[in-house]
Coordinates of C-alpha atoms in Angstrom, one line a residue:
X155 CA 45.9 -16.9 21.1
X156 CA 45.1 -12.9 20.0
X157 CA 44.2 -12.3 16.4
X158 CA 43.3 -14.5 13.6
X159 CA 42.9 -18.2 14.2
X160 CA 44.2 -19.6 11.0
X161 CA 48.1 -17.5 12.0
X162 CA 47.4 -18.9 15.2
X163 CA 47.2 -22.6 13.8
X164 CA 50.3 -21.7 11.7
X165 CA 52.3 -20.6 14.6
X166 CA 51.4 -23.4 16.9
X167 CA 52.5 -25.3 13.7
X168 CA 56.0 -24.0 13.7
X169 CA 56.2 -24.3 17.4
X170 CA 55.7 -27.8 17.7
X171 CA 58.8 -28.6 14.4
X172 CA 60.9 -26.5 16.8
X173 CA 60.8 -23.7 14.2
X174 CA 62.1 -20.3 16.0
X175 CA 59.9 -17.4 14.3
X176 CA 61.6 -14.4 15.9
X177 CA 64.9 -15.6 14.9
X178 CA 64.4 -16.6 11.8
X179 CA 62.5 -13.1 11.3
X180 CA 65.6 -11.1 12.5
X181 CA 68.0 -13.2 9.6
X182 CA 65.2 -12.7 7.5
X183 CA 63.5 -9.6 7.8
X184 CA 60.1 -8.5 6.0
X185 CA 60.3 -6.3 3.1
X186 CA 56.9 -6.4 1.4
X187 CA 53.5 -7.8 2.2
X188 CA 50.4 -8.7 0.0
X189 CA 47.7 -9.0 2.7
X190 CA 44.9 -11.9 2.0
X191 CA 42.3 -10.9 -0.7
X192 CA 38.8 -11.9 -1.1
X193 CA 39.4 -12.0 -4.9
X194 CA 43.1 -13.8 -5.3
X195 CA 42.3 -15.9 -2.0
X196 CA 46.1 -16.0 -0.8
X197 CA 48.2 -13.8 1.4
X198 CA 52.3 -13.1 0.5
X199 CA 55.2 -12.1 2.9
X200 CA 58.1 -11.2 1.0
X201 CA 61.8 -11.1 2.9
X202 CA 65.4 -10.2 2.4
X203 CA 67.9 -13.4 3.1
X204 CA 71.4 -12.8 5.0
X205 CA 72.9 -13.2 1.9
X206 CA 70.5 -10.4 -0.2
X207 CA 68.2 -12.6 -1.9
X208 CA 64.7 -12.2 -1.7
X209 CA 61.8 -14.7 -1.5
X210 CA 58.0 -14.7 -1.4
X211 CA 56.1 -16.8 0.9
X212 CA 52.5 -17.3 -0.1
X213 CA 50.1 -19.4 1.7
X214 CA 45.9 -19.2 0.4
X215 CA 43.2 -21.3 -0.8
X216 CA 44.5 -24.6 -2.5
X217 CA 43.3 -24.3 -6.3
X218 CA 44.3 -20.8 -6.6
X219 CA 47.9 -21.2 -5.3
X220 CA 47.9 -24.4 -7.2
X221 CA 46.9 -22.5 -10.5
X222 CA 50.4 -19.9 -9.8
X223 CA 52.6 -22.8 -9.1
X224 CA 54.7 -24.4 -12.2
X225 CA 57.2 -26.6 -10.0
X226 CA 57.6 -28.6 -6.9
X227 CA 59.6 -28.8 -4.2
X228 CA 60.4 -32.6 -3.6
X229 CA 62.8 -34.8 -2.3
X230 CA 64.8 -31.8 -1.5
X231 CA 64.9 -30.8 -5.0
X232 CA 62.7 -28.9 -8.0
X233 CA 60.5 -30.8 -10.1
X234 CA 58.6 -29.7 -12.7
X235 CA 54.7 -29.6 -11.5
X236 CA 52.9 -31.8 -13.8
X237 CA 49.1 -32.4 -14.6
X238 CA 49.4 -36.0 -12.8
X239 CA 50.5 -34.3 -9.6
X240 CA 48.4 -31.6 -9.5
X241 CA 45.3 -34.1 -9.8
X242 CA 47.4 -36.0 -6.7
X243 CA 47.2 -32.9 -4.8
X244 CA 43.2 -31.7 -5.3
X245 CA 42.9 -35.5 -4.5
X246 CA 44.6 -35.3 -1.2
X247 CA 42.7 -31.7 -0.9
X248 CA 39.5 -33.5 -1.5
X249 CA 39.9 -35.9 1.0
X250 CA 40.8 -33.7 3.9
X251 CA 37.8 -31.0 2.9
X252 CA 35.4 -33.9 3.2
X253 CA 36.6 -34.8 6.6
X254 CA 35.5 -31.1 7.2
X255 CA 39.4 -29.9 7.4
X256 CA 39.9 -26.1 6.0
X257 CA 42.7 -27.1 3.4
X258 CA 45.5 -24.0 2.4
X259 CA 48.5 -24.5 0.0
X260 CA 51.9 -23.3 0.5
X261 CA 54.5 -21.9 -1.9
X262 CA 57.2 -19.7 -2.2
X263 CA 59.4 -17.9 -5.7
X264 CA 62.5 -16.3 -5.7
X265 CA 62.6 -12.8 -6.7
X266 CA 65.3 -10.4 -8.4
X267 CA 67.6 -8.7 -5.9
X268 CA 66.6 -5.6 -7.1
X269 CA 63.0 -6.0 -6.7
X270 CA 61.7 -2.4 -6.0
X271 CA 57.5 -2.9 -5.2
X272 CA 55.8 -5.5 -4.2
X273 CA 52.8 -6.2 -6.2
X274 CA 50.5 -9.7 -6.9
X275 CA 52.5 -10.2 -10.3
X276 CA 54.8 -12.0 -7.5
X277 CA 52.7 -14.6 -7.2
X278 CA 53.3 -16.5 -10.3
X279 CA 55.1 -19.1 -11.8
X280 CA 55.8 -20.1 -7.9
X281 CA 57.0 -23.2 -6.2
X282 CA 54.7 -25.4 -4.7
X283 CA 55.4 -26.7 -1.3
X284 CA 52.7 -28.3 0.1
X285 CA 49.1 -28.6 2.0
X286 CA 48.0 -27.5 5.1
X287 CA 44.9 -29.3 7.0
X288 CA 43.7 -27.0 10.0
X289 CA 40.9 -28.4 11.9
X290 CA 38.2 -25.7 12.5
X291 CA 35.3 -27.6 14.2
X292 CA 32.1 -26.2 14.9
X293 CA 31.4 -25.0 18.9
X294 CA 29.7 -26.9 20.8
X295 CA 25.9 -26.3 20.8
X296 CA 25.9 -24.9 17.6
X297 CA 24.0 -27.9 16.3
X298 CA 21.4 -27.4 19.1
X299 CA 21.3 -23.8 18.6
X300 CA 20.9 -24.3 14.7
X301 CA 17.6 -27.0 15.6
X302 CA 16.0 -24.0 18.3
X303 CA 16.6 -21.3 15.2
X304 CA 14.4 -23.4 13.2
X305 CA 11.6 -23.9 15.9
X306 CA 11.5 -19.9 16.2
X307 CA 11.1 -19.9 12.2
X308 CA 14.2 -18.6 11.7
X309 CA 16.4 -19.9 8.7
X310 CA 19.6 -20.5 8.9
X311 CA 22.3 -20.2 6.0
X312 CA 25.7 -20.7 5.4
X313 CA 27.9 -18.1 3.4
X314 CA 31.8 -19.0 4.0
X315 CA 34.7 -18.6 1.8
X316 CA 36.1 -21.9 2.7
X317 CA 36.2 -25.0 0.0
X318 CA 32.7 -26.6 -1.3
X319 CA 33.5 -29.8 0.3
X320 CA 34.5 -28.5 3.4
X321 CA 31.4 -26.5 3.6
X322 CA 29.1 -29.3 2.8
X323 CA 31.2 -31.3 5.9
X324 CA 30.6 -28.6 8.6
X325 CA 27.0 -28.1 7.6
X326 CA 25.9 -31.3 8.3
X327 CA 27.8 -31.4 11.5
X328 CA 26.3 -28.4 12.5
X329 CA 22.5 -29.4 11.1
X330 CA 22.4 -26.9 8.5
X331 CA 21.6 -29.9 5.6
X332 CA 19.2 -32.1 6.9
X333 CA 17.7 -34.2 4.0
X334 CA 19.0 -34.7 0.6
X335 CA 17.1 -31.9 -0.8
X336 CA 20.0 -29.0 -0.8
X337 CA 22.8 -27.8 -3.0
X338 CA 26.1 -26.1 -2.4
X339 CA 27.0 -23.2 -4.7
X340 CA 30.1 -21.7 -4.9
X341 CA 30.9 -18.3 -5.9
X342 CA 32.0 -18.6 -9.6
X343 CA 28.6 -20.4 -10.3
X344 CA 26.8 -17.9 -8.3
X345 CA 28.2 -15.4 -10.4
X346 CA 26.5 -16.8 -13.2
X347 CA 22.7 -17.1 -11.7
X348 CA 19.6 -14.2 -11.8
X349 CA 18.5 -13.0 -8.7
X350 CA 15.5 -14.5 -9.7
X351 CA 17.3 -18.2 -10.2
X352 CA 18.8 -17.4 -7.0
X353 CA 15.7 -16.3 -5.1
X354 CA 13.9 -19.6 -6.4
X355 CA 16.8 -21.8 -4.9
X356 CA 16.9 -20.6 -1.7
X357 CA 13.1 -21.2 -0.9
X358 CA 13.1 -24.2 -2.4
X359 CA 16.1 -26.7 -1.2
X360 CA 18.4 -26.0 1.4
X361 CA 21.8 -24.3 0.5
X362 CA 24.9 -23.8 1.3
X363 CA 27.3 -21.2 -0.2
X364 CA 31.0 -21.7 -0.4
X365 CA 33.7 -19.4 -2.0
X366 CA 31.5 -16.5 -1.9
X367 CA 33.1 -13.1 -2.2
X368 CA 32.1 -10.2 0.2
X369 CA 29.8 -8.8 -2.8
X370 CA 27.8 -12.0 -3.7
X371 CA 27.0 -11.8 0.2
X372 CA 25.8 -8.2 -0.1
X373 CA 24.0 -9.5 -2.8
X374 CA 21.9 -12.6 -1.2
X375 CA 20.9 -9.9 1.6
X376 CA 19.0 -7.8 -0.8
X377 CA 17.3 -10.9 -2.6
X378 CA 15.9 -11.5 0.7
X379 CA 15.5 -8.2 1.7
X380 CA 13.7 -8.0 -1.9
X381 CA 11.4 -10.5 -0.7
X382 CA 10.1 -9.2 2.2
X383 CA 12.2 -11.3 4.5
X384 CA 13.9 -9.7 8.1
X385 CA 17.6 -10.6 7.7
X386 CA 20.1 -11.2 9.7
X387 CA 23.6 -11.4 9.0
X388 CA 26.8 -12.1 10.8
X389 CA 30.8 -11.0 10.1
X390 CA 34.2 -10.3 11.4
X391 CA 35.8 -8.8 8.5
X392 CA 36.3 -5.4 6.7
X393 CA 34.8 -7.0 3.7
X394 CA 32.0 -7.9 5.6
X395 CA 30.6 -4.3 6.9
X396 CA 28.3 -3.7 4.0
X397 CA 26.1 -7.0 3.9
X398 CA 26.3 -5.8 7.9
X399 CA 25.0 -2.1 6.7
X400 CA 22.6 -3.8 4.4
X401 CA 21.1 -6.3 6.7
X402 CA 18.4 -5.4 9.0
X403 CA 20.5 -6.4 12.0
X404 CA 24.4 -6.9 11.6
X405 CA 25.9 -8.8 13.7
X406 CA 29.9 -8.8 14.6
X407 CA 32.3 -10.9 16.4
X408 CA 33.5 -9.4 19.6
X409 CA 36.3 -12.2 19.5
X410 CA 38.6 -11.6 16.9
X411 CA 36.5 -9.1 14.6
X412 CA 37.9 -6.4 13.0
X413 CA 36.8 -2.9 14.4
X414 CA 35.5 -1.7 10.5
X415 CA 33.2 -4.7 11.5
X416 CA 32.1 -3.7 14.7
X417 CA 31.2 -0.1 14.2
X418 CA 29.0 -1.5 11.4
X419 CA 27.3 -3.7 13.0
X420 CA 24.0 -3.5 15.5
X421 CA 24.9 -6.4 17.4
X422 CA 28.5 -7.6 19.1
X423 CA 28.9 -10.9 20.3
X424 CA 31.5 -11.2 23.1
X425 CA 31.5 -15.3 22.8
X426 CA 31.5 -15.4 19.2
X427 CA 28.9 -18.1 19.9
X428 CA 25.6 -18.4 17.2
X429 CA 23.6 -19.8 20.7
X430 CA 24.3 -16.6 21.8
X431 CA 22.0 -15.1 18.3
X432 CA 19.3 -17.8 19.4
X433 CA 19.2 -16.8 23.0
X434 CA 18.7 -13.1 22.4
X435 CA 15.6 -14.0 20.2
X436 CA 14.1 -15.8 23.2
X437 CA 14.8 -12.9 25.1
X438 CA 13.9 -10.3 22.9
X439 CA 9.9 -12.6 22.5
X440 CA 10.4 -12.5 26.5
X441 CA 10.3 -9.0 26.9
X442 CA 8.0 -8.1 24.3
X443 CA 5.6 -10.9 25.4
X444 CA 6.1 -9.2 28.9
X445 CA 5.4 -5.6 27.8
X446 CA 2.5 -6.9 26.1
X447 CA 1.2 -8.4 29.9
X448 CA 1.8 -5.1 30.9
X449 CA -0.3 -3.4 28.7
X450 CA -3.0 -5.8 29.1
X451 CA -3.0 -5.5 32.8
X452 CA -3.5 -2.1 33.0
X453 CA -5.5 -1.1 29.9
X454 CA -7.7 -4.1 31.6
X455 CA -8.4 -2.4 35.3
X456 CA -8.7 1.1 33.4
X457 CA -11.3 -0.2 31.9
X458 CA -13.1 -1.9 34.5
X459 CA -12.8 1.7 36.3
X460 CA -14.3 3.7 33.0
X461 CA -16.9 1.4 33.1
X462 CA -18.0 2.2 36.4
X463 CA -18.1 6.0 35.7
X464 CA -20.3 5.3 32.7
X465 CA -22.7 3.7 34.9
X466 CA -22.0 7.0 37.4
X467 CA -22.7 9.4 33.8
X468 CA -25.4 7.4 32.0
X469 CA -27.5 5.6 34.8
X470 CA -27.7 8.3 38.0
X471 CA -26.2 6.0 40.3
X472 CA -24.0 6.6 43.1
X473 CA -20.4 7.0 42.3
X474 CA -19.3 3.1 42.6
X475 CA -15.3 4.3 43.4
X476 CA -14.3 7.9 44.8
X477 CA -11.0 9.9 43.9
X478 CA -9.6 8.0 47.0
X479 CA -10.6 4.7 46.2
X480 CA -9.0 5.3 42.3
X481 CA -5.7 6.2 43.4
X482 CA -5.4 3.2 45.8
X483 CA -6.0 0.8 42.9
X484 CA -3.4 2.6 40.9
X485 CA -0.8 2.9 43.3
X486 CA -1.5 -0.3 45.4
X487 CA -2.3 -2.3 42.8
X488 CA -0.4 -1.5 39.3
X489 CA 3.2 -0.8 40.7
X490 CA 4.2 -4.0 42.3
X491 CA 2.3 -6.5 39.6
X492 CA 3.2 -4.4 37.0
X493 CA 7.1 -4.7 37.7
X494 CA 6.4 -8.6 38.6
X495 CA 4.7 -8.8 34.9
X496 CA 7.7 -7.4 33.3
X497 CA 10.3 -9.5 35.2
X498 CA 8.8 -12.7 34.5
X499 CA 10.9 -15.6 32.8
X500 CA 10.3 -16.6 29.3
X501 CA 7.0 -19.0 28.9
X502 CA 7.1 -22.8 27.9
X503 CA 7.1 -22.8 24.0
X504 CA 8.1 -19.0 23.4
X505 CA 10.4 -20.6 20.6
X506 CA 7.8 -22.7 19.1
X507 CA 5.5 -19.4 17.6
X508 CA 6.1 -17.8 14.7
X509 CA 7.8 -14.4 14.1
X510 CA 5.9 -11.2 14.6
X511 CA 5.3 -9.5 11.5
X512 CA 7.6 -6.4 10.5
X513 CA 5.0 -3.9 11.1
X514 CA 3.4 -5.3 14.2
X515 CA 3.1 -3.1 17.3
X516 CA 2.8 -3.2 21.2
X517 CA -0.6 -2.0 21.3
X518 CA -2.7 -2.7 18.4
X519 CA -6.8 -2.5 17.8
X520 CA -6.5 -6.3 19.1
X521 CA -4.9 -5.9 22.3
X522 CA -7.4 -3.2 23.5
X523 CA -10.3 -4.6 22.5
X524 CA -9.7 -7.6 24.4
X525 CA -8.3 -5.3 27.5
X526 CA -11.9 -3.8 27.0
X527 CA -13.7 -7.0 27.0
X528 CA -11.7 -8.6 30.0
X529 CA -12.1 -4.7 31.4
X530 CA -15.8 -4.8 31.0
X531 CA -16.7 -7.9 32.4
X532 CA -14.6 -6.7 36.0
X533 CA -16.5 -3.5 35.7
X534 CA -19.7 -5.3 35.4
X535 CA -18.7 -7.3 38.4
X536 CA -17.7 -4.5 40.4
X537 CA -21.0 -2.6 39.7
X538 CA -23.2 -5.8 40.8
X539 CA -21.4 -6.2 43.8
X540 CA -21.9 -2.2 44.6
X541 CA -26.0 -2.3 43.6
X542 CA -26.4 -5.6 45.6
X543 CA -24.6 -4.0 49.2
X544 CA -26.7 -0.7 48.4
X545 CA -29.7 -2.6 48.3
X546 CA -28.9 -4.2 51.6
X547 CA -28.5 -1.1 53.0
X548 CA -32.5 -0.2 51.5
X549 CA -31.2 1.3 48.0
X550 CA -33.6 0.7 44.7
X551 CA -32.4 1.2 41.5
X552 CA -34.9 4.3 39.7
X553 CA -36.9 4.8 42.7
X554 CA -33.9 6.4 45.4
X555 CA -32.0 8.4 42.3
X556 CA -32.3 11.7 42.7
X557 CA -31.2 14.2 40.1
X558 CA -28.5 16.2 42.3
X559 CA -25.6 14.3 42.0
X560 CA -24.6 16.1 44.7
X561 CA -26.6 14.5 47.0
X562 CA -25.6 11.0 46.4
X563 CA -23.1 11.5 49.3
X564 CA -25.5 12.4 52.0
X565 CA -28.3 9.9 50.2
X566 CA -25.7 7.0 52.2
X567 CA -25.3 8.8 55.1
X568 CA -28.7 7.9 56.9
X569 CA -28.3 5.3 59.3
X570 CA -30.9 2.8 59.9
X571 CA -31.8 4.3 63.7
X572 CA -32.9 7.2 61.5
X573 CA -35.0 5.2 59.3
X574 CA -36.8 3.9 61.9
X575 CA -37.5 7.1 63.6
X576 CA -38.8 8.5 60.7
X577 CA -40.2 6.4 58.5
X578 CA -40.8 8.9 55.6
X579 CA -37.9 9.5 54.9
X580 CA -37.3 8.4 51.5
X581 CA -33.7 7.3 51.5

């Protein structure tokens, strides 16, 4: 199936009662449409019958259909729609969201034959026909992803448009509510809170927001952007590319996302799969964590090699490592361990730290002082090895310097026949 999954669901639906759509839309063909809305919540199709009469078909969230409806179609006839049946019908509504069902409410009104625009004053005073329960489970994993968000200290919240109830169902499948600490707010009651009142909620019990409109989840963004917080939010819809703008990364559904959506966005997910969010943090700390072993590993040896010029400068010793000797160690050794450093897999655990910090950097004051402290002790290695082969050969620190450096060259040249022939010769 191409395209939006709750059509889908309804064409499946038609398919199965034996219910020919093509046909039935060449006898009846379209002649107005009132796409869904974030704000009325229902979509209408309005078409011309064989025999010139026109009829609206709307189909959207349960309680605002409900609230157009005045009649009902039952037992093949009308009936007026009365306050005991419409408590029936939330009932049943009820009962399906809390078995984590998405619930939607059909209806349909004749119009006037001469019905020249199609605007929402069509959807009143409608007929109601009946409810809708489309099963939209979570996928699989998501309840292990949502558990390895939290051990990388990232929070997870749900904003959906879908009923309260069948919110509160799908995130405690999914492990979103996990004690009895949390709240679900729908949109008309977050409409009446402070940013403040909201900003104090969300730290302190775990929510869930349901019936939210495309600008209360602009809004949340900034209260967290407000408090310092790195968000991250996801969307498929064209009411969704401005809390995508806003957040720091937006993220879009490859599958079935609008293309306002994806240009918006930073991030596209092919799968439409959150794991998918939870495995590019691991591999994003991978990579930096690599880059990092990088930089230690060769701010380390240029250390160790400083150190043994400084001891060449400051103490008039021979030079420890020539030109020669320098490029070997760069070339032999920093190219191959350097890309074996960078490819390495992701450490045991890297989920269990902490974020980084916004303004944290890949070579800070404390990653070069401890290059330089690991740096100095293989520099003061290197240089006792050096003094303790030239005093084999009959070096003394102080007493064999001379104050040429030019000299130091020759000064290891003398072979020990020499020495022997001559033994004033002050090597």
């Amino acid at each position: 199936m191409l395209g939006d999954p709750t059509d889908g669901a309804f064409l499946v639906f038609a398919g199965k009662g034996d219910f020919n759509i093509p046909s039935a839309l060449l006898k009846n063909p379209r002649v107005g449409l009132l796409p869904f809305d974030s704000q009325r919540r229902m979509m209408t199709s309005v078409h011309r019958s064989p025999d010139g009469s026109i009829t609206a078909y709307t189909k959207g969230s349960c309680l605002d259909v409900l609230d157009k409806c005045t009649t009902i179609y039952r037992d093949n006839q009308l009936a007026p729609l009365t306050d005991e049946m419409k408590e029936n019908i939330i009932h049943q509504m009820d009962d399906f969201a809390r078995d984590g069902y998405r619930v939607l409410a059909m209806s349909i009104r004749s119009l006037p034959q001469e019905l020249a625009e199609v605007t929402p004053d069509v959807e009143k005073e409608m007929t109601f026909l009946g409810l809708a329960a489309l099963r939209d489970p979570p996928r699989p994993k998501v309840e292990t992803a949502v558990r390895e968000a939290r051990r990388a200290g990232i929070r997870v919240i749900m904003l959906t448009g879908d009923y309260e109830l069948t919110a509160e169902a799908i995130a405690k499948k999914t492990g979103l509510i996990t004690s009895s600490n949390y709240v679900v707010v729908s949109g008309r009651e977050l409409g009446r809170m402070s940013d403040e009142q909201i900003a104090t909620m969300l730290y302190e019990k775990e929510v869930v927001f349901a019936r939210v409109t495309p600008e209360q989840k602009l809004r949340i963004v900034r209260i967290f952007k407000s408090k310092g917080e790195t968000v991250a939010t996801t969307g498929d819809g064209v009411n969704d590319a401005p809390a995508l703008l806003e957040a720091n990364v937006g993220i879009a559904m490859g599958v079935g996302g609008t293309d306002v959506a994806r240009e918006s966005a930073d991030m596209v997910l092919l799968d439409n799969n959150f794991i998918s969010i939870v495995e590019g943090v691991k591999l994003g700390r991978t990579t930096f964590d690599n880059l990092r072993k990088f930089v230690y590993y060769v701010f380390t040896h240029n250390w160790a090699e400083l150190t043994t010029f400084i001891a060449f400068v400051l103490l008039y010793v021979p030079l420890p490592l020539t030109v020669l000797q320098i490029l070997a160690i760069d070339l032999g050794m920093d190219v191959l361990p350097s890309i074996s450093l960078i490819m390495e897999p992701a450490e045991p655990g890297v989920l269990d730290k902490p974020p980084r910090r916004v303004g944290s950097r890949l070579i800070d004051a404390r990653v070069l002082l401890r290059a330089l402290y690991l740096g100095a002790i293989i520099g003061a290695v290197g240089l006792f090895s050096a003094f303790t082969i030239w005093a084999n050969a009959g070096w003394v620190f102080g007493r064999n310097t001379v104050a040429d450096p030019t000299e130091y060259v020759s000064c290891l040249l003398y072979t020990s026949d020499a020495a022997e022939e001559e033994d004033s010769v002050d090597l």
